[in-house]
Amino acid sequence: MRLVPLTLKTLRFPLVAALTAAVVSGCGFQLRGTSPVPAALQPLAIDCPNTLPARFCESVREQLSMGGIELQPKESADYVLTLRDYSQDRRASAITAQASAAEYILRHSVTLELLTANKTPLIAATDLTSSETYRYDETNVLAKQREEEELQQQLGDRLAQQVIFRLVPMTQERIDAALNAHSADQKPSESP
């Protein structure tokens, strides 16, 4: 058996791959769909009532799980992420000469709030919105209906990502600061 000496040519691909991985990881790159949700928010419960789209609630849960957050029922969680007031809106944004819609705006919105187990607010009720515009063609109704359905799903997923990104700054230091500020506001003021 003859041994072939390793040359730079045979090592080129592994070296390039390793170098690329080092550069990409060093610049803070993360795969799409994952987010660096702080471990300080564990364990976390999600209050996502049945009035909200199930796909949206599941998308939030999946993204939190992929981010390494331990999800628990409200009774045993230290923090509760409350999602409510989900709405979907579709409006004509451009009209043709024949007075029919040529373009629509789709808009999804939701309200989120982050509380501690004893109802201390860490993130006050905040409205998040995601929107998209698409052209409508009366001669191709079926294809445009499919396009709208896909956009509706994408908007829900984008809104779920916005929810996750609102949690990203909640480090232990920020949580402690919010709790201290809340307790200072709750103390009765002494008058002279």
Short mmCIF file of the C-alpha atoms (twelve columns), coordinates in Angstrom:
data_MODEL
# 
_entry.id   MODEL 
# 
loop_
_atom_site.group_PDB 
_atom_site.id 
_atom_site.type_symbol 
_atom_site.label_atom_id 
_atom_site.label_alt_id 
_atom_site.label_comp_id 
_atom_site.label_asym_id 
_atom_site.label_seq_id 
_atom_site.Cartn_x 
_atom_site.Cartn_y 
_atom_site.Cartn_z 
_atom_site.pdbx_PDB_model_num 
ATOM 1   C CA . MET A 1   0.000   0.000  0.000   1 
ATOM 2   C CA . ARG A 2   1.417   3.279  -1.023  1 
ATOM 3   C CA . LEU A 3   0.989   6.379  1.199   1 
ATOM 4   C CA . VAL A 4   0.237   9.594  -0.597  1 
ATOM 5   C CA . PRO A 5   1.606   12.667 1.118   1 
ATOM 6   C CA . LEU A 6   -0.981  15.280 2.058   1 
ATOM 7   C CA . THR A 7   -0.672  18.316 -0.103  1 
ATOM 8   C CA . LEU A 8   -2.271  21.698 0.057   1 
ATOM 9   C CA . LYS A 9   -4.445  20.717 -2.890  1 
ATOM 10  C CA . THR A 10  -6.014  17.771 -1.013  1 
ATOM 11  C CA . LEU A 11  -6.619  19.933 2.063   1 
ATOM 12  C CA . ARG A 12  -8.057  22.904 0.183   1 
ATOM 13  C CA . PHE A 13  -11.765 22.115 0.636   1 
ATOM 14  C CA . PRO A 14  -11.568 21.225 4.359   1 
ATOM 15  C CA . LEU A 15  -9.460  24.323 5.022   1 
ATOM 16  C CA . VAL A 16  -11.850 26.598 3.144   1 
ATOM 17  C CA . ALA A 17  -14.845 25.056 4.956   1 
ATOM 18  C CA . ALA A 18  -13.224 25.472 8.374   1 
ATOM 19  C CA . LEU A 19  -12.173 29.030 7.621   1 
ATOM 20  C CA . THR A 20  -15.670 29.922 6.394   1 
ATOM 21  C CA . ALA A 21  -17.252 28.419 9.514   1 
ATOM 22  C CA . ALA A 22  -14.880 30.388 11.742  1 
ATOM 23  C CA . VAL A 23  -15.574 33.671 9.955   1 
ATOM 24  C CA . VAL A 24  -19.345 33.168 9.908   1 
ATOM 25  C CA . SER A 25  -19.537 32.208 13.583  1 
ATOM 26  C CA . GLY A 26  -17.248 35.072 14.563  1 
ATOM 27  C CA . CYS A 27  -19.449 37.723 12.965  1 
ATOM 28  C CA . GLY A 28  -22.544 36.734 14.976  1 
ATOM 29  C CA . PHE A 29  -24.329 34.959 12.125  1 
ATOM 30  C CA . GLN A 30  -27.274 32.809 13.179  1 
ATOM 31  C CA . LEU A 31  -29.545 30.574 11.189  1 
ATOM 32  C CA . ARG A 32  -32.812 32.205 10.209  1 
ATOM 33  C CA . GLY A 33  -35.629 31.299 12.549  1 
ATOM 34  C CA . THR A 34  -33.471 30.986 15.624  1 
ATOM 35  C CA . SER A 35  -32.870 33.818 18.015  1 
ATOM 36  C CA . PRO A 36  -30.676 34.349 21.021  1 
ATOM 37  C CA . VAL A 37  -33.462 34.491 23.610  1 
ATOM 38  C CA . PRO A 38  -31.774 34.938 27.003  1 
ATOM 39  C CA . ALA A 39  -31.763 31.993 29.375  1 
ATOM 40  C CA . ALA A 40  -32.875 34.435 32.102  1 
ATOM 41  C CA . LEU A 41  -36.464 34.032 30.842  1 
ATOM 42  C CA . GLN A 42  -36.662 30.415 31.936  1 
ATOM 43  C CA . PRO A 43  -39.004 28.808 32.679  1 
ATOM 44  C CA . LEU A 44  -41.454 30.670 30.465  1 
ATOM 45  C CA . ALA A 45  -45.158 30.135 29.872  1 
ATOM 46  C CA . ILE A 46  -47.029 31.293 26.788  1 
ATOM 47  C CA . ASP A 47  -50.581 32.523 27.239  1 
ATOM 48  C CA . CYS A 48  -51.902 32.225 23.690  1 
ATOM 49  C CA . PRO A 49  -55.702 31.848 23.840  1 
ATOM 50  C CA . ASN A 50  -57.753 29.836 21.374  1 
ATOM 51  C CA . THR A 51  -58.972 33.084 19.780  1 
ATOM 52  C CA . LEU A 52  -55.521 33.483 18.188  1 
ATOM 53  C CA . PRO A 53  -54.536 31.455 15.101  1 
ATOM 54  C CA . ALA A 54  -53.118 28.088 16.172  1 
ATOM 55  C CA . ARG A 55  -50.354 28.320 13.548  1 
ATOM 56  C CA . PHE A 56  -49.162 31.637 15.019  1 
ATOM 57  C CA . CYS A 57  -49.094 30.294 18.593  1 
ATOM 58  C CA . GLU A 58  -47.260 27.160 17.453  1 
ATOM 59  C CA . SER A 59  -44.718 29.239 15.536  1 
ATOM 60  C CA . VAL A 60  -43.927 31.269 18.686  1 
ATOM 61  C CA . ARG A 61  -43.561 28.063 20.732  1 
ATOM 62  C CA . GLU A 62  -41.307 26.433 18.119  1 
ATOM 63  C CA . GLN A 63  -39.025 29.456 17.863  1 
ATOM 64  C CA . LEU A 64  -38.694 29.666 21.648  1 
ATOM 65  C CA . SER A 65  -37.915 25.958 21.852  1 
ATOM 66  C CA . MET A 66  -35.320 26.279 19.074  1 
ATOM 67  C CA . GLY A 67  -33.820 29.158 21.078  1 
ATOM 68  C CA . GLY A 68  -33.377 26.825 24.053  1 
ATOM 69  C CA . ILE A 69  -36.155 28.281 26.224  1 
ATOM 70  C CA . GLU A 70  -37.888 25.856 28.567  1 
ATOM 71  C CA . LEU A 71  -41.661 26.194 28.214  1 
ATOM 72  C CA . GLN A 72  -43.930 25.312 31.131  1 
ATOM 73  C CA . PRO A 73  -47.557 25.806 32.163  1 
ATOM 74  C CA . LYS A 74  -48.435 29.199 33.692  1 
ATOM 75  C CA . GLU A 75  -48.737 27.718 37.166  1 
ATOM 76  C CA . SER A 76  -45.072 26.654 37.316  1 
ATOM 77  C CA . ALA A 77  -43.389 29.295 35.141  1 
ATOM 78  C CA . ASP A 78  -41.406 32.267 36.428  1 
ATOM 79  C CA . TYR A 79  -42.424 34.437 33.444  1 
ATOM 80  C CA . VAL A 80  -45.577 34.600 31.328  1 
ATOM 81  C CA . LEU A 81  -45.650 35.838 27.735  1 
ATOM 82  C CA . THR A 82  -49.223 36.935 27.039  1 
ATOM 83  C CA . LEU A 83  -50.383 37.238 23.423  1 
ATOM 84  C CA . ARG A 84  -53.795 38.701 22.614  1 
ATOM 85  C CA . ASP A 85  -55.822 40.834 20.201  1 
ATOM 86  C CA . TYR A 86  -54.613 39.141 17.015  1 
ATOM 87  C CA . SER A 87  -56.119 40.760 13.964  1 
ATOM 88  C CA . GLN A 88  -55.868 40.326 10.210  1 
ATOM 89  C CA . ASP A 89  -56.787 43.076 7.804   1 
ATOM 90  C CA . ARG A 90  -57.028 43.227 4.002   1 
ATOM 91  C CA . ARG A 91  -57.541 46.551 2.246   1 
ATOM 92  C CA . ALA A 92  -57.378 47.728 -1.321  1 
ATOM 93  C CA . SER A 93  -54.467 50.110 -1.786  1 
ATOM 94  C CA . ALA A 94  -54.770 50.772 -5.526  1 
ATOM 95  C CA . ILE A 95  -57.774 50.888 -7.823  1 
ATOM 96  C CA . THR A 96  -57.933 50.276 -11.592 1 
ATOM 97  C CA . ALA A 97  -59.678 52.553 -14.090 1 
ATOM 98  C CA . GLN A 98  -62.647 50.159 -13.921 1 
ATOM 99  C CA . ALA A 99  -62.927 50.796 -10.130 1 
ATOM 100 C CA . SER A 100 -61.728 47.348 -9.116  1 
ATOM 101 C CA . ALA A 101 -58.886 46.577 -6.726  1 
ATOM 102 C CA . ALA A 102 -55.474 46.344 -8.387  1 
ATOM 103 C CA . GLU A 103 -53.416 45.999 -5.210  1 
ATOM 104 C CA . TYR A 104 -54.103 44.915 -1.623  1 
ATOM 105 C CA . ILE A 105 -52.352 45.457 1.687   1 
ATOM 106 C CA . LEU A 106 -52.455 42.549 4.119   1 
ATOM 107 C CA . ARG A 107 -51.787 43.452 7.746   1 
ATOM 108 C CA . HIS A 108 -51.502 41.229 10.828  1 
ATOM 109 C CA . SER A 109 -51.136 42.566 14.348  1 
ATOM 110 C CA . VAL A 110 -50.916 41.182 17.874  1 
ATOM 111 C CA . THR A 111 -50.441 42.566 21.375  1 
ATOM 112 C CA . LEU A 112 -47.770 41.064 23.607  1 
ATOM 113 C CA . GLU A 113 -46.973 41.517 27.268  1 
ATOM 114 C CA . LEU A 114 -44.294 39.889 29.433  1 
ATOM 115 C CA . LEU A 115 -45.023 39.497 33.134  1 
ATOM 116 C CA . THR A 116 -43.358 37.768 36.047  1 
ATOM 117 C CA . ALA A 117 -45.263 35.021 37.834  1 
ATOM 118 C CA . ASN A 118 -46.518 37.619 40.373  1 
ATOM 119 C CA . LYS A 119 -47.776 39.901 37.530  1 
ATOM 120 C CA . THR A 120 -44.907 42.424 37.564  1 
ATOM 121 C CA . PRO A 121 -44.630 43.845 34.024  1 
ATOM 122 C CA . LEU A 122 -41.277 43.385 32.276  1 
ATOM 123 C CA . ILE A 123 -42.591 44.393 28.844  1 
ATOM 124 C CA . ALA A 124 -45.736 46.515 28.909  1 
ATOM 125 C CA . ALA A 125 -48.527 45.737 26.460  1 
ATOM 126 C CA . THR A 126 -47.001 46.348 23.019  1 
ATOM 127 C CA . ASP A 127 -48.671 46.152 19.615  1 
ATOM 128 C CA . LEU A 128 -46.687 44.457 16.844  1 
ATOM 129 C CA . THR A 129 -47.628 44.683 13.164  1 
ATOM 130 C CA . SER A 130 -46.502 42.974 9.989   1 
ATOM 131 C CA . SER A 131 -47.782 43.928 6.545   1 
ATOM 132 C CA . GLU A 132 -47.308 43.063 2.890   1 
ATOM 133 C CA . THR A 133 -48.634 44.446 -0.386  1 
ATOM 134 C CA . TYR A 134 -49.511 42.327 -3.404  1 
ATOM 135 C CA . ARG A 135 -50.968 42.951 -6.850  1 
ATOM 136 C CA . TYR A 136 -54.358 41.537 -7.686  1 
ATOM 137 C CA . ASP A 137 -55.276 40.290 -11.146 1 
ATOM 138 C CA . GLU A 138 -58.937 39.583 -11.911 1 
ATOM 139 C CA . THR A 139 -57.960 37.348 -14.824 1 
ATOM 140 C CA . ASN A 140 -55.996 35.007 -12.560 1 
ATOM 141 C CA . VAL A 141 -58.143 34.769 -9.429  1 
ATOM 142 C CA . LEU A 142 -57.137 31.265 -8.303  1 
ATOM 143 C CA . ALA A 143 -53.406 31.978 -8.439  1 
ATOM 144 C CA . LYS A 144 -53.907 35.275 -6.599  1 
ATOM 145 C CA . GLN A 145 -55.925 33.496 -3.888  1 
ATOM 146 C CA . ARG A 146 -53.044 31.059 -3.383  1 
ATOM 147 C CA . GLU A 147 -50.585 33.948 -3.293  1 
ATOM 148 C CA . GLU A 148 -52.699 35.691 -0.657  1 
ATOM 149 C CA . GLU A 149 -52.905 32.520 1.471   1 
ATOM 150 C CA . GLU A 150 -49.114 32.140 1.338   1 
ATOM 151 C CA . LEU A 151 -48.640 35.790 2.268   1 
ATOM 152 C CA . GLN A 152 -51.068 35.391 5.191   1 
ATOM 153 C CA . GLN A 153 -48.956 32.492 6.514   1 
ATOM 154 C CA . GLN A 154 -45.728 34.434 6.018   1 
ATOM 155 C CA . LEU A 155 -47.140 37.433 7.861   1 
ATOM 156 C CA . GLY A 156 -48.081 35.235 10.816  1 
ATOM 157 C CA . ASP A 157 -44.579 33.753 10.875  1 
ATOM 158 C CA . ARG A 158 -42.993 37.215 10.670  1 
ATOM 159 C CA . LEU A 159 -45.166 38.395 13.528  1 
ATOM 160 C CA . ALA A 160 -44.033 35.385 15.585  1 
ATOM 161 C CA . GLN A 161 -40.413 36.372 14.882  1 
ATOM 162 C CA . GLN A 162 -41.142 39.911 16.051  1 
ATOM 163 C CA . VAL A 163 -42.480 38.497 19.322  1 
ATOM 164 C CA . ILE A 164 -39.251 36.559 19.804  1 
ATOM 165 C CA . PHE A 165 -37.085 39.571 18.964  1 
ATOM 166 C CA . ARG A 166 -38.904 41.598 21.645  1 
ATOM 167 C CA . LEU A 167 -37.700 39.045 24.208  1 
ATOM 168 C CA . VAL A 168 -34.041 39.151 23.117  1 
ATOM 169 C CA . PRO A 169 -33.026 42.179 25.246  1 
ATOM 170 C CA . MET A 170 -34.442 40.634 28.433  1 
ATOM 171 C CA . THR A 171 -31.158 39.703 30.115  1 
ATOM 172 C CA . GLN A 172 -30.967 39.052 33.840  1 
ATOM 173 C CA . GLU A 173 -29.634 42.578 34.385  1 
ATOM 174 C CA . ARG A 174 -32.617 44.109 32.575  1 
ATOM 175 C CA . ILE A 175 -35.062 41.908 34.449  1 
ATOM 176 C CA . ASP A 176 -33.503 42.900 37.787  1 
ATOM 177 C CA . ALA A 177 -33.593 46.589 36.812  1 
ATOM 178 C CA . ALA A 178 -37.268 46.342 35.831  1 
ATOM 179 C CA . LEU A 179 -38.130 44.568 39.095  1 
ATOM 180 C CA . ASN A 180 -36.221 47.155 41.147  1 
ATOM 181 C CA . ALA A 181 -37.910 50.034 39.301  1 
ATOM 182 C CA . HIS A 182 -41.312 48.431 39.832  1 
ATOM 183 C CA . SER A 183 -40.710 47.884 43.550  1 
ATOM 184 C CA . ALA A 184 -39.478 51.500 43.908  1 
ATOM 185 C CA . ASP A 185 -42.676 52.720 42.230  1 
ATOM 186 C CA . GLN A 186 -44.780 50.610 44.604  1 
ATOM 187 C CA . LYS A 187 -43.245 52.056 47.803  1 
ATOM 188 C CA . PRO A 188 -45.406 54.748 49.369  1 
ATOM 189 C CA . SER A 189 -43.829 58.154 49.046  1 
ATOM 190 C CA . GLU A 190 -42.960 59.905 52.264  1 
ATOM 191 C CA . SER A 191 -44.173 63.468 52.469  1 
ATOM 192 C CA . PRO A 192 -42.389 66.047 54.711  1 
# 
